[in-house]
Amino acid sequence: MSLSERSRVELGVNPWAARVAEAQRRGDLLDLTCTNPTQVGLPYSPALAAALGRAAEAPYSPEPLGLELARAAIAERWPGRPRGLDASRVVLCSSSSEAYLHLFHLLADSGDELLCPSPSYPLFEHLARLAGVRLRPYRLEYDGAWHLDLDSVRAACGPRTRAALLVSPNNPTGSFTTRAELAAMARLGVPILSDEVFASYPLRASRLRAESALAELASADVLVFALGGLSKQAALPHYKLGWVGLSGPARLVEPALARLELSLDTLLAAAPPVQHALPELLRLSEPTTAALRARLHDNLQTIAAACAGSPVTLLDVEGGWSCLLRLPYLPPRDWSLSLLEQGVLTQPGWLYELPPAHLVLSLLTPPPRLREGLERLVRAVLREV
Ligand SMILES: Cc1ncc(COP(=O)(O)O)c(C=O)c1O
């Protein structure tokens, strides 16, 4: 028997994951990495589950692109209110991860290439392999703020490039794409996939920041797919609903929609109850996302205060749910492993292709745990330098 190359997995646990599992078994580990909003003590209204339960009573009448009322609710609330975006240009699926697979299948054949930011979301690698397409990374560089390295974009572009991925704000750098960067990407002449799942969580103002790619590129001669979902926008990852908004000239959008319709119809993965209940779910989740926004801001201040005057640098963060710390570079030390010995779980930057001595922290961490973890972290670094 031979199994497919696209389903290949590295069997066995990687050494870092094995050490984390061992530390977890010992107990007393302060986890500073959790980005699951349902596990960090945020308030959720009981009316959410009741709304979903009522919606489950509606008869089943599947719509491949999603129910009109839900598509309209997304279009009305899209951050930045893109001109020309209405229900006819929004499609639904079960998550933004699933949306990526539909879009990769729509845009690329086996062996074709997609431009993708680095550092960024590690799931891209697996999604691309499942879809049989290749990722060509371009760099984000840091000089006190994150910038898209346009030379590396040009170098990554080739005859098999079929689309360019952008993540704004990016995970884990928390950087938004600027208007100038977005315009430069649009000039490549390939469709843009703009991941905007964290767009409703800006952490500071910026004059240069691009709004949704759907708004910025509304009149450009380029096909744009912007991704969002309940998972982040409403802090409801377990309700499973993602969406894609489209913009571009009708001659590009219409055939893309027709093919997406077939692809979505083949799976019909977006559950009807969550679609029926969507306007209510968006309203009822507002207290949760307000508490989440306050948590993100407070935690960022706590981290900045803990790092001030220490050898640990908090990198600039504009939005999203994570932040990056740069620690003293002391090879061959892997700081995330040293910190495990102090009972603190962080994510090593290499998981995201970041340079050595970077750590990724979740800004969702419950505040008492964050304070204690940061104390241990800064103490451990001061002992070593
Ligand atoms: C940048 C980015 N895009 C997409 C997703 C996936 O979201 P969903 O739960 O809608 O699949 C994540 C999950 O963390 C993410 O970080």
PDB file of C-alpha atoms in Angstrom, residues 1 53 59 87 89 96 120 125 138 140 169 182 197 226 230 244 261 268-269 278 301 312 315 344 358 366-367 376:
ATOM      1  CA  MET A   1       0.000   0.000   0.000  1.00  0.00           C
ATOM      2  CA  GLY A  53     -30.475  25.714  19.778  1.00  0.00           C
ATOM      3  CA  PRO A  59     -35.872  22.885   8.333  1.00  0.00           C
ATOM      4  CA  ALA A  87     -24.392  39.422   0.257  1.00  0.00           C
ATOM      5  CA  ARG A  89     -20.043  38.769  -2.846  1.00  0.00           C
ATOM      6  CA  SER A  96     -11.303  30.192   7.458  1.00  0.00           C
ATOM      7  CA  SER A 120       3.412  33.766   9.580  1.00  0.00           C
ATOM      8  CA  GLU A 125       2.379  24.711   5.087  1.00  0.00           C
ATOM      9  CA  TYR A 138       8.503  36.315   1.081  1.00  0.00           C
ATOM     10  CA  LEU A 140       8.621  40.407   6.712  1.00  0.00           C
ATOM     11  CA  PRO A 169      -2.789  41.754  11.169  1.00  0.00           C
ATOM     12  CA  LEU A 182      -1.095  46.278  -0.460  1.00  0.00           C
ATOM     13  CA  VAL A 197      -9.429  37.114  10.706  1.00  0.00           C
ATOM     14  CA  ALA A 226     -10.628  38.397   2.031  1.00  0.00           C
ATOM     15  CA  LEU A 230     -16.533  33.579  13.834  1.00  0.00           C
ATOM     16  CA  VAL A 244     -14.754  34.890   2.141  1.00  0.00           C
ATOM     17  CA  GLU A 261     -20.222  27.422  -5.631  1.00  0.00           C
ATOM     18  CA  LEU A 268     -21.849  21.723   2.224  1.00  0.00           C
ATOM     19  CA  ALA A 269     -19.740  22.046   5.386  1.00  0.00           C
ATOM     20  CA  LEU A 278     -25.546  34.467  12.831  1.00  0.00           C
ATOM     21  CA  GLN A 301       0.774  46.987  28.927  1.00  0.00           C
ATOM     22  CA  VAL A 312      13.938  41.329  27.123  1.00  0.00           C
ATOM     23  CA  LEU A 315       8.591  43.945  19.599  1.00  0.00           C
ATOM     24  CA  VAL A 344       6.753  28.682  31.967  1.00  0.00           C
ATOM     25  CA  HIS A 358      12.426  35.103  19.807  1.00  0.00           C
ATOM     26  CA  PRO A 366      -5.388  35.294  32.096  1.00  0.00           C
ATOM     27  CA  PRO A 367      -3.679  38.305  33.773  1.00  0.00           C
ATOM     28  CA  ARG A 376       9.739  33.993  36.155  1.00  0.00           C
TER      29      ARG A 376
END
